[in-house]
C-alpha cells in the first residue's frame, strides 16, 4: 500500500463489486499505512475531499462527504423510534455513527462494537471530527466480534445500527439470515435496526434478496437511500426494520439538529425510490436497460467449458463471454475457485470437476461445444481423449506433446479442432515469426538467422531482490525449467547444452538501452527450422530473457544442490537453514566463518581446506566466482534468502531441497500489491536479399512486443496468454479455424485471422528494420 496505492498520484477504488467503474481521487500525501489483524488500513490526504479512510482498497469515508452517510444511517431508525435509550453500533469504528446517535437526547448509552482496534485508533488520529465523541461518558467501546456480542446481549437495545463494509470476505456474513436473527433477538420489544444496504445502481439483486430475507424475520421492513459522492455510483442504501408491526419508519417523530444533510423532508423522501428500484423490490420486475448485445437470429448459442483457474484464465474467460452467443462453464477442482474466477462475468456457471475422474470429465466435455484446457499440460491428452469421444473442440496454450500428437488421427476422424500453442510463448511468437518469414519469402528473401527471446519479468521498479525476478506462477516450474537441456542451430550445426550448464551459456542481449537483459536458449529450437519453413536458416535460437545477474545466481544454487528434487532422509524442520546448506554443499561447519581451533594450532597439525571448510569457503570452492565483487553479490543474496541463517529453522517441503527452496522463494519473491510485471518478446531476423547483379544485401528485421501489467488489474503475462487463447476459442466456434486434427499456428492460414483479432486488442508485435 502507501505509494503503491497511488503510483501516479491518484487513488483508484477498483473492485469486482462494481465492475467496469472506479472512483478516483487525487492524492496530496499518504498519511498512514498498516496491515491490521483483519484488513489493510490506508489514510491519505486528498486534493478535494480532505482525509480519506480506505479499508482493503475500498473508501470508507472522507472528511468532505461522510456526514451524508453517517446522518442517514443513524437518524432514519432513531428519529422514527418513539423513545430510543440504548443503542448499539456494530462496525463504524471511525466514530461517525456514534457522533450522530448522540444528537438524540433520549439516548442514555451507546455501545460501539468493532472487531478492528486499528480503525478506532487511526480514526482518532486522522478523523478527529468523527471520532472525538467516542470518549463521551455516554459511550462504551468494545473491541471484539459483533456476532458474539449480539448473542450475549439479547433483548437489550432499542436501536442497532450496522455500519458494515461491503459483503465480501468476513463482512459477507453481515448480509446473511443468521446475523439478522441475532439483531432481532438483541432488540427490545419494538426495537429497530438499520444496516448498510448497498447501491441501487449496482446491487439490485442483492438488495432484493436481502430485503426479502429480512421480511422473514421482521414484520416491518423498508429500504431507503442517500447520496454520497465518494461511494460507488454516488449512492448508498439502508435496510431499516422494526419488531413493531405498526411502526411507521418513513415518518420522523422529532427534529434532529444540528445536521448537514438530514432533515424531516429528507427523511420522508429517502424511502421514495426511483421506479426501477421500487418495481424490483415490490414485484421482482427488472426494468433497467440491458446493455448486452442480443444474439443475432442466425447465430447458434455456443457452450464453452473452461478447465483451470490459474492467473491466465480470467482474461481468457472475459474474452469468451464478450460474445453474447457464448455461455461459459468454469470447472475447477474446488467450487469456490470456480465461483471466484467467474465473479462479475455474464453467462458463467461454476462447477467442481476432478479431471482425474474420467467419467465426470467425459460427461462435462460432451455437454459443450468447445473445451479450453488451462490445467497442467500433463492432463491435456486426457482432455483431448474425452473431447474426441464427445466430438468437442479443444483449445490449449501448451506445446503439442508427443502424447497429444498421437491423437491427431483420432481427432481428424472425430472432426474436431484441437488448437494448441496459442498463448504468448508459444503463441504470439509463432504468429509473427510466420508472418515475417512468409513476407520475406514472398519477396524472394532468405532467412539466414532467426533469434527469438521472450521473458516474463517484474517491471524494473519491482525487480528489487538479488535475483531480479518474481513469481507469478509455479516457482517449481520456473526453477525446473532452468535445468532443461537446450539445443539450437548455430552456423548450420546443432549445438546441445546439458541442463546443468545452461546458465553458464547466458549472454548479454541488447533490445533497447533501457534494459540490461541476458538471454539463454530454451529447450529444443531445432525443429522450428522445419515448423517455420526456413530450411535456409543457418542459425535458429529460441530462448529466454532475464535481467543480468540472474543466471549466475541460479548457477550457484544449482552447484550448491538447492535444485535437487531427490528426497533427503536427513532433511527435517529441526535443522537451521545454515545446517541444511552445510549438508547440501558438504561443508564441515554450519558457520559462515571458521574459528581456528587453538588445540590444533598449538600442535602444528597439517590442516587441509577440505577438512575445515566453512560454509562460505565451501560455496566459494563450488561456485568458482570470477571476481570478489561477484562473490560478495551472490553471498549477500544467499543471506537475503536466508540460506546461511544459523538462527532460523528451515521449513521443509516434500523432503527435498528443490521444494524447500520453492517454499522459501514463494514468500520472498511474490509480487506485492501495486507492483506490475513486464513481458518482453523479440524476434530478430537476419535476411539475405539477392540484388539484380547477383550480389547480396543483408538486412536485420526485428519484431517486438513490450507490455506492462496493470497494478491492481491483470498482469501482462495473464493478458498475453489468456487473450490469444480466447481469440482462438472464438475463431474455432465461428468456424474460421475449422481444420480437424491436432494443430499449432505454424501456417499463414491459421496465423492471419489470429493476428487480425490480436491487433484489435493492442497485442500486436511492432516491426522495425535496422
XYZ file of C-alpha atoms in Angstrom:
770
model
C 0.000 0.000 0.000
C 1.242 3.523 0.632
C 2.712 4.983 -2.531
C 1.831 1.736 -4.297
C -1.842 2.588 -3.705
C -1.387 5.749 -5.776
C 1.641 5.201 -8.038
C 0.756 8.131 -10.303
C -0.674 10.362 -7.578
C -4.247 9.089 -7.964
C -6.042 6.573 -5.756
C -8.356 4.246 -7.683
C -11.086 2.261 -5.978
C -11.154 -0.759 -8.279
C -13.217 -3.734 -7.176
C -15.158 -6.640 -8.723
C -18.084 -5.421 -6.611
C -18.562 -2.580 -9.112
C -17.050 -3.948 -12.339
C -16.133 -1.547 -15.103
C -16.075 1.591 -12.960
C -13.890 3.155 -10.288
C -13.864 6.182 -8.010
C -10.616 8.116 -8.391
C -9.212 10.751 -6.028
C -6.062 12.811 -6.402
C -3.660 12.187 -3.520
C -1.757 15.022 -1.856
C 0.109 12.780 0.582
C -0.069 9.398 2.256
C -0.738 9.793 5.977
C -0.892 6.253 7.316
C -0.453 2.669 6.111
C -0.739 -0.532 8.104
C -1.927 -4.090 7.862
C -4.095 -4.788 10.880
C -5.113 -8.230 12.072
C -8.113 -8.064 9.756
C -7.500 -5.704 6.841
C -5.273 -3.214 5.039
C -5.688 0.267 6.500
C -4.799 3.352 4.463
C -5.339 7.045 5.201
C -4.396 9.708 2.685
C -4.995 13.414 2.292
C -6.843 14.056 -0.954
C -6.819 17.136 -3.126
C -10.535 17.897 -2.759
C -12.106 15.567 -0.164
C -9.811 16.015 2.834
C -8.564 12.963 4.695
C -9.769 9.647 3.319
C -10.004 6.317 5.188
C -9.606 3.224 2.993
C -10.019 -0.389 4.176
C -8.911 -3.214 1.876
C -8.821 -0.822 -1.051
C -12.388 0.485 -0.551
C -13.201 4.068 0.518
C -14.962 4.124 3.900
C -15.264 7.852 4.495
C -13.884 11.237 3.555
C -13.929 14.465 5.540
C -15.951 16.231 2.853
C -18.976 13.951 2.437
C -19.071 11.464 5.348
C -21.928 13.301 7.085
C -24.446 12.229 4.445
C -23.983 8.554 5.222
C -23.498 8.861 8.984
C -26.553 11.065 9.482
C -28.913 8.951 7.388
C -27.955 5.502 8.705
C -28.392 6.838 12.261
C -31.323 9.256 12.120
C -33.675 7.169 9.962
C -34.078 4.476 12.652
C -33.622 6.758 15.661
C -35.979 9.579 14.626
C -38.755 7.081 13.818
C -38.400 5.290 17.188
C -40.612 6.734 19.969
C -38.011 6.661 22.743
C -34.559 5.177 21.958
C -32.433 4.896 25.088
C -29.879 2.165 24.467
C -28.170 1.989 21.068
C -25.666 -0.491 19.698
C -23.411 0.301 16.728
C -21.776 -2.687 15.015
C -18.748 -1.605 12.999
C -18.338 2.111 12.498
C -15.004 2.311 14.290
C -14.426 5.738 12.728
C -16.981 7.110 15.226
C -19.186 8.940 12.737
C -22.367 6.980 13.512
C -21.820 7.339 17.272
C -21.484 11.092 16.815
C -24.901 11.228 15.149
C -26.566 8.888 17.661
C -25.555 11.252 20.481
C -27.610 14.075 18.899
C -30.715 12.299 20.254
C -31.320 13.498 23.824
C -33.234 10.382 24.795
C -30.184 8.176 24.220
C -28.599 7.225 27.526
C -25.966 4.765 26.324
C -24.231 3.953 23.052
C -22.096 0.852 22.670
C -19.661 0.716 19.767
C -18.593 -2.828 18.831
C -15.854 -3.037 16.186
C -13.601 -6.026 15.647
C -10.609 -3.988 14.468
C -8.972 -1.690 17.012
C -6.814 -0.237 14.252
C -9.807 1.532 12.698
C -10.680 3.167 16.010
C -7.079 4.152 16.743
C -6.348 5.519 13.266
C -9.644 7.432 13.099
C -8.900 9.199 16.394
C -5.668 10.457 14.888
C -6.723 11.360 11.346
C -10.517 11.829 11.576
C -10.957 13.513 14.979
C -14.135 15.357 13.950
C -15.780 11.933 13.549
C -14.275 10.055 16.464
C -13.963 12.686 19.210
C -17.220 11.646 20.919
C -16.016 8.072 21.390
C -14.666 9.364 24.715
C -18.098 10.626 25.807
C -19.443 9.373 29.150
C -22.481 8.005 27.277
C -20.275 5.842 25.009
C -18.775 2.434 25.718
C -16.310 0.989 23.184
C -15.997 -2.763 22.853
C -13.331 -4.245 20.559
C -14.487 -7.680 19.505
C -16.720 -9.859 17.370
C -20.181 -8.417 16.732
C -21.764 -11.857 16.375
C -20.579 -12.901 19.804
C -21.571 -9.576 21.353
C -25.111 -9.811 19.972
C -25.518 -13.395 21.177
C -24.525 -12.328 24.685
C -26.850 -9.302 24.819
C -30.375 -10.395 23.931
C -33.398 -8.084 24.379
C -31.079 -5.215 25.299
C -31.036 -2.438 22.683
C -33.735 -0.150 21.311
C -31.845 0.541 18.095
C -28.989 -1.394 16.493
C -27.062 0.141 13.600
C -24.764 -1.982 11.459
C -22.181 0.192 9.715
C -20.608 -2.622 7.710
C -18.330 -2.766 4.724
C -19.446 -4.448 1.504
C -20.430 -8.154 1.508
C -17.004 -9.547 0.690
C -14.855 -11.720 2.920
C -15.703 -11.561 6.653
C -18.355 -8.859 6.063
C -20.339 -11.247 3.841
C -21.824 -12.846 6.958
C -23.371 -9.480 7.912
C -25.740 -9.832 4.955
C -26.971 -13.315 5.821
C -30.001 -14.554 7.754
C -28.260 -15.734 10.958
C -26.914 -12.219 11.516
C -30.312 -10.579 11.104
C -31.787 -13.108 13.505
C -29.166 -12.098 16.077
C -30.077 -8.441 15.522
C -33.730 -9.249 16.039
C -33.058 -11.139 19.254
C -30.810 -8.386 20.681
C -33.574 -5.749 20.324
C -36.066 -4.738 22.964
C -39.771 -5.008 22.029
C -40.480 -2.515 19.259
C -36.766 -2.141 18.541
C -35.392 -1.016 15.173
C -32.336 -1.907 13.086
C -30.545 -0.020 10.331
C -27.926 -1.692 8.170
C -25.799 -0.613 5.249
C -27.836 -1.723 2.234
C -25.639 -1.311 -0.879
C -26.264 0.651 -4.091
C -29.447 0.606 -6.210
C -27.478 1.181 -9.411
C -25.117 -1.763 -8.888
C -26.508 -4.265 -6.397
C -30.243 -4.547 -7.117
C -30.387 -8.375 -6.896
C -28.541 -8.314 -3.557
C -30.864 -5.611 -2.234
C -33.937 -7.563 -3.356
C -32.715 -10.786 -1.765
C -31.670 -9.063 1.475
C -34.996 -7.282 1.885
C -36.925 -10.488 1.212
C -34.821 -12.326 3.793
C -35.256 -9.587 6.442
C -39.047 -9.702 5.928
C -38.947 -13.323 7.085
C -37.683 -12.080 10.474
C -39.129 -8.559 10.974
C -42.767 -7.538 10.434
C -41.841 -4.050 9.247
C -39.124 -3.562 6.636
C -38.278 -0.645 4.326
C -35.449 0.411 2.069
C -34.112 3.965 1.997
C -31.144 5.655 0.400
C -28.869 8.669 0.437
C -26.452 10.309 -1.947
C -22.723 10.487 -1.283
C -20.167 11.343 -3.987
C -17.333 9.007 -2.993
C -19.397 5.812 -2.707
C -19.925 3.707 -5.853
C -22.312 5.454 -8.263
C -22.733 8.245 -5.688
C -25.497 6.434 -3.794
C -25.857 4.029 -0.862
C -28.903 2.435 0.706
C -30.132 1.227 4.094
C -32.275 -1.673 5.184
C -34.489 -0.393 8.023
C -36.580 -2.876 10.004
C -38.602 -2.887 13.229
C -40.055 -5.515 15.562
C -43.162 -3.304 15.844
C -45.635 -4.244 13.065
C -47.304 -0.816 13.385
C -44.105 1.258 13.210
C -44.067 3.948 10.510
C -40.401 4.078 9.603
C -40.997 6.775 6.996
C -42.209 9.440 9.405
C -39.837 11.176 11.848
C -41.219 11.693 15.354
C -38.859 14.506 16.339
C -36.456 17.028 14.877
C -32.732 16.337 14.881
C -30.109 19.076 14.941
C -27.588 20.178 14.046
C -27.281 18.301 10.751
C -25.775 18.969 7.344
C -27.774 16.520 5.206
C -30.662 15.073 7.196
C -33.939 16.875 7.842
C -37.568 15.801 8.204
C -38.330 16.163 4.496
C -35.202 14.248 3.523
C -36.229 11.514 5.986
C -39.568 11.023 4.220
C -38.050 11.328 0.752
C -35.336 8.756 1.472
C -37.945 5.977 1.221
C -39.248 7.192 -2.150
C -37.365 5.004 -4.589
C -36.781 5.509 -8.299
C -39.162 3.416 -10.368
C -36.574 0.768 -11.294
C -35.800 0.162 -7.619
C -39.407 0.279 -6.485
C -40.519 -2.128 -9.206
C -37.835 -4.698 -8.389
C -38.471 -4.645 -4.642
C -42.252 -4.729 -4.954
C -42.830 -7.043 -7.935
C -39.400 -8.509 -8.774
C -39.522 -6.904 -12.214
C -36.204 -5.668 -13.646
C -36.690 -2.655 -15.929
C -33.144 -1.328 -16.116
C -31.695 -1.308 -19.657
C -29.962 -4.499 -20.729
C -26.765 -3.337 -22.400
C -25.532 -6.710 -23.536
C -25.888 -7.272 -27.279
C -28.586 -9.690 -28.319
C -27.690 -12.898 -30.116
C -28.264 -12.433 -33.879
C -31.098 -14.572 -35.217
C -28.778 -16.588 -37.460
C -26.216 -17.370 -34.737
C -26.452 -20.527 -32.683
C -25.634 -20.236 -28.966
C -22.366 -21.925 -28.001
C -21.374 -23.622 -24.773
C -17.728 -23.445 -23.671
C -16.076 -25.380 -20.849
C -13.032 -23.774 -19.198
C -10.782 -26.091 -17.199
C -8.468 -24.389 -14.702
C -8.371 -21.278 -12.542
C -4.787 -20.087 -12.978
C -3.999 -16.403 -13.343
C -4.255 -16.505 -17.166
C -7.794 -17.928 -17.044
C -9.610 -14.687 -16.169
C -8.586 -12.669 -19.288
C -9.470 -15.692 -21.389
C -12.887 -16.014 -19.731
C -13.548 -12.285 -20.128
C -12.868 -12.508 -23.856
C -15.078 -15.563 -24.352
C -18.151 -14.051 -22.668
C -17.863 -10.821 -24.637
C -19.801 -12.653 -27.330
C -23.457 -12.840 -26.210
C -23.824 -16.178 -28.017
C -21.320 -17.825 -25.662
C -22.079 -19.295 -22.264
C -19.138 -20.410 -20.150
C -18.894 -23.222 -17.634
C -15.916 -22.743 -15.315
C -14.627 -26.015 -13.901
C -12.063 -26.170 -11.113
C -11.190 -28.826 -8.586
C -12.961 -26.805 -5.884
C -16.221 -24.918 -6.355
C -15.048 -21.732 -4.548
C -12.232 -21.380 -7.105
C -14.737 -21.631 -9.949
C -17.048 -19.105 -8.313
C -14.213 -16.645 -7.727
C -12.956 -16.894 -11.306
C -16.398 -16.164 -12.737
C -17.234 -13.323 -10.348
C -18.861 -10.475 -12.255
C -18.872 -12.282 -15.615
C -22.087 -12.752 -17.560
C -23.398 -16.185 -18.549
C -20.972 -18.175 -16.420
C -21.718 -21.328 -14.449
C -19.223 -22.531 -11.823
C -18.809 -26.257 -11.203
C -16.445 -28.534 -9.335
C -14.662 -31.085 -11.516
C -11.836 -33.519 -10.870
C -10.203 -34.133 -14.257
C -8.720 -37.392 -12.989
C -12.293 -38.703 -12.817
C -12.585 -39.894 -16.421
C -16.341 -40.408 -16.389
C -17.035 -36.961 -14.919
C -14.600 -35.328 -17.348
C -16.157 -37.042 -20.357
C -19.653 -36.052 -19.270
C -18.688 -32.402 -18.779
C -16.754 -32.157 -22.059
C -19.515 -33.825 -24.103
C -22.046 -31.249 -22.873
C -20.127 -28.393 -24.516
C -19.155 -27.229 -27.994
C -15.561 -26.455 -27.017
C -13.290 -27.075 -24.051
C -10.417 -24.748 -23.096
C -7.769 -26.657 -21.170
C -5.674 -24.391 -18.956
C -4.759 -27.129 -16.495
C -1.210 -28.578 -16.354
C -0.104 -29.899 -19.746
C 0.212 -33.451 -18.439
C -3.614 -33.641 -18.402
C -4.165 -32.375 -21.963
C -4.052 -35.796 -23.623
C -6.750 -36.995 -21.249
C -8.888 -33.956 -22.062
C -8.405 -34.476 -25.801
C -9.453 -38.126 -25.489
C -12.642 -37.014 -23.750
C -13.180 -34.401 -26.465
C -12.730 -36.964 -29.213
C -15.356 -39.158 -27.571
C -17.758 -36.233 -27.166
C -16.881 -34.602 -30.529
C -15.970 -31.374 -28.742
C -13.352 -28.893 -29.988
C -10.291 -28.160 -27.811
C -8.041 -25.119 -27.292
C -4.857 -25.112 -25.174
C -1.940 -22.729 -24.756
C 0.605 -25.537 -24.350
C 3.156 -27.045 -26.703
C 1.948 -30.145 -28.529
C 3.402 -33.057 -26.574
C 4.068 -36.500 -28.114
C 1.018 -37.839 -26.254
C -1.128 -35.112 -27.798
C 0.386 -35.617 -31.259
C -0.570 -39.305 -31.144
C -4.234 -38.276 -31.023
C -4.101 -36.366 -34.328
C -5.713 -39.072 -36.478
C -8.407 -39.764 -33.888
C -9.196 -36.037 -33.724
C -9.489 -35.889 -37.507
C -11.815 -38.872 -37.521
C -13.969 -37.197 -34.870
C -13.974 -33.995 -36.939
C -12.763 -31.808 -34.078
C -10.248 -28.989 -33.972
C -7.554 -29.306 -31.296
C -5.859 -25.902 -31.365
C -2.672 -25.571 -29.294
C 0.289 -23.267 -28.638
C -1.812 -20.114 -28.658
C -0.713 -18.040 -25.681
C 2.396 -15.847 -25.570
C 5.353 -18.214 -25.885
C 4.191 -20.374 -27.508
C 1.551 -18.353 -29.306
C 2.114 -14.731 -30.237
C 5.734 -15.602 -31.021
C 4.595 -18.155 -33.641
C 2.169 -15.744 -35.291
C 4.704 -13.026 -36.002
C 7.533 -15.396 -36.876
C 5.334 -16.980 -39.533
C 4.120 -13.553 -40.709
C 7.549 -12.045 -41.312
C 9.066 -15.239 -42.725
C 6.172 -15.533 -45.169
C 6.563 -11.902 -46.224
C 10.337 -12.271 -46.721
C 9.910 -15.437 -48.773
C 7.183 -13.823 -50.872
C 9.662 -11.074 -51.832
C 12.447 -13.526 -52.691
C 14.470 -13.130 -49.493
C 16.101 -15.765 -47.324
C 16.179 -16.010 -43.539
C 19.814 -16.602 -42.640
C 19.414 -16.220 -38.879
C 16.385 -16.320 -36.597
C 16.693 -15.347 -32.913
C 13.610 -15.270 -30.679
C 13.758 -14.419 -26.989
C 10.897 -13.952 -24.537
C 10.823 -13.029 -20.857
C 8.154 -12.659 -18.220
C 9.780 -10.394 -15.643
C 8.985 -7.944 -12.883
C 8.920 -4.366 -14.126
C 12.284 -2.685 -13.460
C 10.988 -0.851 -10.387
C 9.719 -4.166 -8.948
C 12.906 -6.153 -9.651
C 14.072 -5.317 -6.139
C 15.696 -8.549 -4.997
C 19.050 -10.245 -5.647
C 17.678 -12.377 -8.481
C 15.770 -9.592 -10.229
C 12.829 -11.943 -10.570
C 9.398 -12.596 -9.039
C 6.994 -15.498 -9.319
C 3.633 -15.086 -10.979
C 3.181 -18.828 -11.430
C 4.613 -22.080 -10.054
C 8.046 -21.423 -8.561
C 8.833 -25.111 -9.009
C 8.047 -24.914 -12.712
C 10.253 -21.845 -13.109
C 13.218 -23.433 -11.338
C 12.911 -26.811 -13.041
C 12.861 -25.099 -16.433
C 16.343 -23.814 -15.621
C 17.596 -27.407 -15.614
C 16.213 -28.317 -19.034
C 18.773 -29.159 -21.663
C 18.746 -26.949 -24.741
C 19.518 -27.409 -28.422
C 19.745 -24.910 -31.226
C 21.309 -24.390 -34.647
C 24.387 -22.213 -34.966
C 26.317 -21.833 -38.199
C 24.299 -24.729 -39.658
C 25.398 -27.049 -36.828
C 23.319 -28.419 -33.991
C 24.531 -27.293 -30.559
C 23.379 -29.087 -27.411
C 23.726 -27.838 -23.842
C 23.090 -30.055 -20.802
C 20.748 -28.568 -18.226
C 23.450 -28.414 -15.587
C 25.405 -25.979 -17.789
C 22.508 -23.939 -19.186
C 23.025 -20.868 -17.003
C 26.681 -20.605 -17.964
C 25.592 -20.051 -21.580
C 23.557 -16.913 -20.784
C 24.893 -13.874 -22.628
C 24.053 -10.158 -22.560
C 21.346 -9.413 -25.117
C 20.534 -5.923 -26.376
C 16.972 -4.908 -27.187
C 16.875 -1.282 -26.005
C 19.225 0.722 -23.768
C 16.514 0.755 -21.097
C 17.012 -2.880 -20.107
C 20.016 -4.955 -19.025
C 18.920 -8.340 -20.376
C 20.690 -11.650 -20.667
C 19.472 -14.456 -22.910
C 19.912 -18.197 -22.970
C 18.456 -20.945 -25.199
C 15.264 -22.687 -24.139
C 14.591 -26.372 -24.820
C 14.931 -27.640 -28.397
C 14.912 -24.940 -31.073
C 15.983 -27.219 -33.922
C 12.500 -28.365 -35.082
C 11.484 -24.770 -35.702
C 13.586 -24.583 -38.831
C 11.033 -27.016 -40.236
C 7.973 -25.680 -38.384
C 8.648 -22.140 -39.635
C 9.666 -23.307 -43.113
C 13.149 -21.770 -43.034
C 15.433 -24.591 -44.263
C 17.901 -21.945 -45.430
C 18.475 -20.635 -41.870
C 21.993 -21.192 -40.561
C 21.108 -20.046 -37.039
C 17.871 -20.775 -35.193
C 17.601 -19.982 -31.483
C 14.508 -19.640 -29.294
C 15.282 -18.650 -25.759
C 14.530 -16.844 -22.517
C 15.222 -13.316 -21.284
C 16.182 -12.458 -17.722
C 17.808 -9.475 -16.060
C 21.586 -9.516 -15.750
C 22.834 -11.317 -12.642
C 20.061 -13.922 -12.628
C 21.866 -16.791 -14.424
C 24.981 -16.535 -12.284
C 22.911 -16.652 -9.111
C 20.920 -19.672 -10.310
C 24.135 -21.418 -11.373
C 25.416 -21.133 -7.810
C 22.158 -22.549 -6.406
C 22.494 -25.479 -8.820
C 26.072 -26.151 -7.740
C 25.014 -25.951 -4.101
C 22.401 -28.641 -4.728
C 19.360 -26.488 -3.988
C 17.627 -27.505 -7.241
C 17.846 -31.199 -6.373
C 14.371 -32.760 -6.271
C 15.504 -36.060 -4.754
C 14.223 -36.898 -1.271
C 16.751 -36.458 1.552
C 16.468 -38.584 4.687
C 18.392 -36.046 6.726
C 16.228 -33.049 5.756
C 13.908 -32.008 8.598
C 12.456 -28.977 10.362
C 14.836 -29.304 13.317
C 17.736 -28.024 11.204
C 18.546 -24.366 10.749
C 18.842 -23.073 7.202
C 22.620 -22.906 7.641
C 22.700 -26.548 8.735
C 20.660 -27.571 5.697
C 23.042 -25.647 3.449
C 26.020 -27.216 5.221
C 24.751 -30.717 4.455
C 23.765 -29.786 0.901
C 27.218 -28.428 -0.022
C 29.275 -30.844 2.061
C 30.818 -28.297 4.412
C 32.130 -29.454 7.779
C 30.760 -26.469 9.641
C 27.488 -24.525 9.510
C 29.152 -21.235 10.479
C 29.918 -18.687 7.816
C 33.361 -18.046 9.295
C 35.625 -20.648 10.865
C 37.361 -20.063 14.186
C 40.728 -21.873 14.075
C 40.959 -24.382 16.971
C 43.722 -23.417 19.413
C 44.439 -27.082 20.237
C 45.163 -27.866 16.623
C 47.174 -24.728 16.058
C 49.421 -25.418 19.024
C 50.124 -28.956 17.859
C 51.179 -27.826 14.386
C 48.769 -30.241 12.715
C 48.624 -30.172 8.953
C 45.152 -28.869 8.128
C 43.519 -29.047 4.717
C 40.871 -26.651 3.437
C 38.546 -29.561 2.627
C 38.678 -30.751 6.234
C 37.722 -27.499 7.965
C 35.952 -25.612 5.173
C 33.204 -23.253 6.430
C 30.023 -22.531 4.512
C 31.416 -19.553 2.619
C 34.677 -21.355 1.851
C 32.835 -24.386 0.544
C 30.388 -22.328 -1.517
C 33.299 -20.361 -2.955
C 35.045 -23.557 -3.988
C 31.899 -24.910 -5.624
C 30.882 -21.692 -7.355
C 34.294 -20.631 -8.680
C 33.319 -16.959 -8.563
C 35.001 -14.937 -11.317
C 35.639 -11.959 -9.036
C 35.463 -10.770 -5.453
C 32.590 -8.418 -6.292
C 30.561 -11.240 -7.832
C 31.212 -13.369 -4.771
C 30.059 -10.565 -2.494
C 26.897 -10.036 -4.562
C 25.824 -13.673 -4.573
C 26.762 -14.426 -0.958
C 24.751 -11.363 0.049
C 21.841 -12.766 -1.935
C 22.134 -16.129 -0.192
C 21.904 -14.303 3.117
C 18.828 -12.430 1.857
C 17.125 -15.730 1.042
C 18.118 -16.944 4.488
C 20.129 -19.969 3.381
C 23.020 -19.014 5.684
C 20.905 -18.303 8.766
C 22.079 -20.133 11.904
C 19.079 -18.913 13.926
C 16.007 -19.603 11.836
C 14.733 -23.158 11.489
C 14.166 -24.439 7.972
C 10.635 -25.041 6.701
C 10.902 -28.290 4.785
C 8.566 -29.131 1.926
C 8.250 -32.580 0.298
C 11.500 -33.779 1.943
C 13.698 -32.360 -0.823
C 15.846 -29.289 -1.359
C 14.086 -28.019 -4.501
C 10.625 -27.818 -2.963
C 12.039 -26.460 0.292
C 13.724 -23.668 -1.650
C 10.494 -23.050 -3.592
C 8.545 -22.609 -0.370
C 11.082 -20.034 0.774
C 11.190 -18.098 -2.505
C 7.414 -18.037 -2.956
C 7.192 -15.836 0.131
C 10.234 -13.692 -0.546
C 9.725 -13.209 -4.283
C 5.985 -12.764 -4.659
C 4.556 -9.698 -6.361
C 3.464 -7.147 -3.796
C 0.308 -5.095 -4.027
C 0.598 -2.395 -6.684
C 3.578 -3.959 -8.443
C 3.470 -4.743 -12.131
C 5.155 -7.206 -14.427
C 6.796 -6.895 -17.837
C 6.523 -9.084 -20.898
C 9.270 -8.654 -23.479
C 9.252 -10.696 -26.676
C 11.516 -10.028 -29.630
C 12.267 -11.798 -32.912
C 15.416 -10.823 -34.752
C 15.719 -11.933 -38.380
C 18.866 -11.627 -40.476
C 17.562 -11.507 -44.043
C 19.563 -12.015 -47.217
C 18.334 -10.270 -50.375
C 19.675 -11.038 -53.845
C 20.347 -7.920 -55.894
C 19.965 -7.684 -59.682
C 23.712 -8.039 -60.213
C 23.762 -11.290 -58.256
C 25.365 -9.831 -55.146
C 23.725 -9.965 -51.744
C 22.377 -7.414 -49.298
C 21.789 -8.167 -45.643
C 19.044 -6.641 -43.521
C 18.036 -7.099 -39.894
C 14.324 -7.072 -39.080
C 13.020 -7.053 -35.527
C 9.515 -7.706 -34.265
C 8.949 -6.684 -30.640
C 6.204 -6.880 -28.033
C 6.750 -4.894 -24.840
C 3.893 -4.832 -22.356
C 3.479 -3.905 -18.704
C 0.837 -5.271 -16.365
C -1.765 -3.062 -14.733
C -1.328 -2.517 -10.969
C -4.460 -3.822 -9.317
C -5.556 -5.406 -12.591
C -4.308 -8.126 -14.899
C -0.632 -8.906 -15.251
C 0.946 -8.568 -18.674
C 1.580 -12.319 -18.668
C -2.065 -13.092 -17.917
C -3.247 -10.879 -20.773
C -0.715 -12.064 -23.350
C -1.503 -15.716 -22.632
C -5.225 -15.534 -21.844
C -6.447 -13.190 -24.578
C -4.847 -15.081 -27.524
C -6.403 -18.249 -26.103
C -9.797 -16.531 -26.000
C -9.365 -15.298 -29.578
C -8.531 -18.793 -30.816
C -11.584 -20.114 -28.989
C -13.870 -17.662 -30.772
C -12.346 -18.397 -34.172
C -12.909 -22.120 -33.669
C -16.507 -21.514 -32.544
C -17.099 -19.297 -35.583
C -15.682 -21.910 -37.940
C -12.844 -19.648 -39.093
C -10.410 -22.246 -37.754
C -12.031 -25.467 -38.926
C -9.273 -27.854 -39.987
C -9.699 -31.003 -37.876
C -6.756 -32.546 -36.069
C -4.082 -31.506 -33.590
C -2.946 -28.031 -34.711
C -0.411 -25.327 -33.863
C -0.186 -21.894 -35.527
C 2.636 -22.542 -37.990
C 0.836 -21.597 -41.214
C -0.338 -18.339 -42.746
C -3.893 -19.676 -42.934
C -4.010 -20.154 -39.176
C -1.963 -17.109 -38.217
C -3.601 -14.350 -40.262
C -7.062 -14.391 -38.610
C -5.458 -14.691 -35.184
C -3.199 -11.689 -35.849
C -6.127 -9.604 -37.077
C -8.033 -10.012 -33.815
C -4.897 -9.855 -31.679
C -4.000 -6.428 -33.041
C -7.511 -5.168 -32.244
C -6.649 -5.953 -28.623
C -3.400 -3.966 -28.812
C -1.262 -7.099 -28.554
C 0.498 -6.999 -31.898
C 4.271 -7.035 -32.281
C 5.983 -3.927 -33.681
C 8.321 -4.385 -36.628
C 11.493 -2.406 -37.261
C 14.278 -2.589 -39.834
C 17.805 -1.916 -38.656
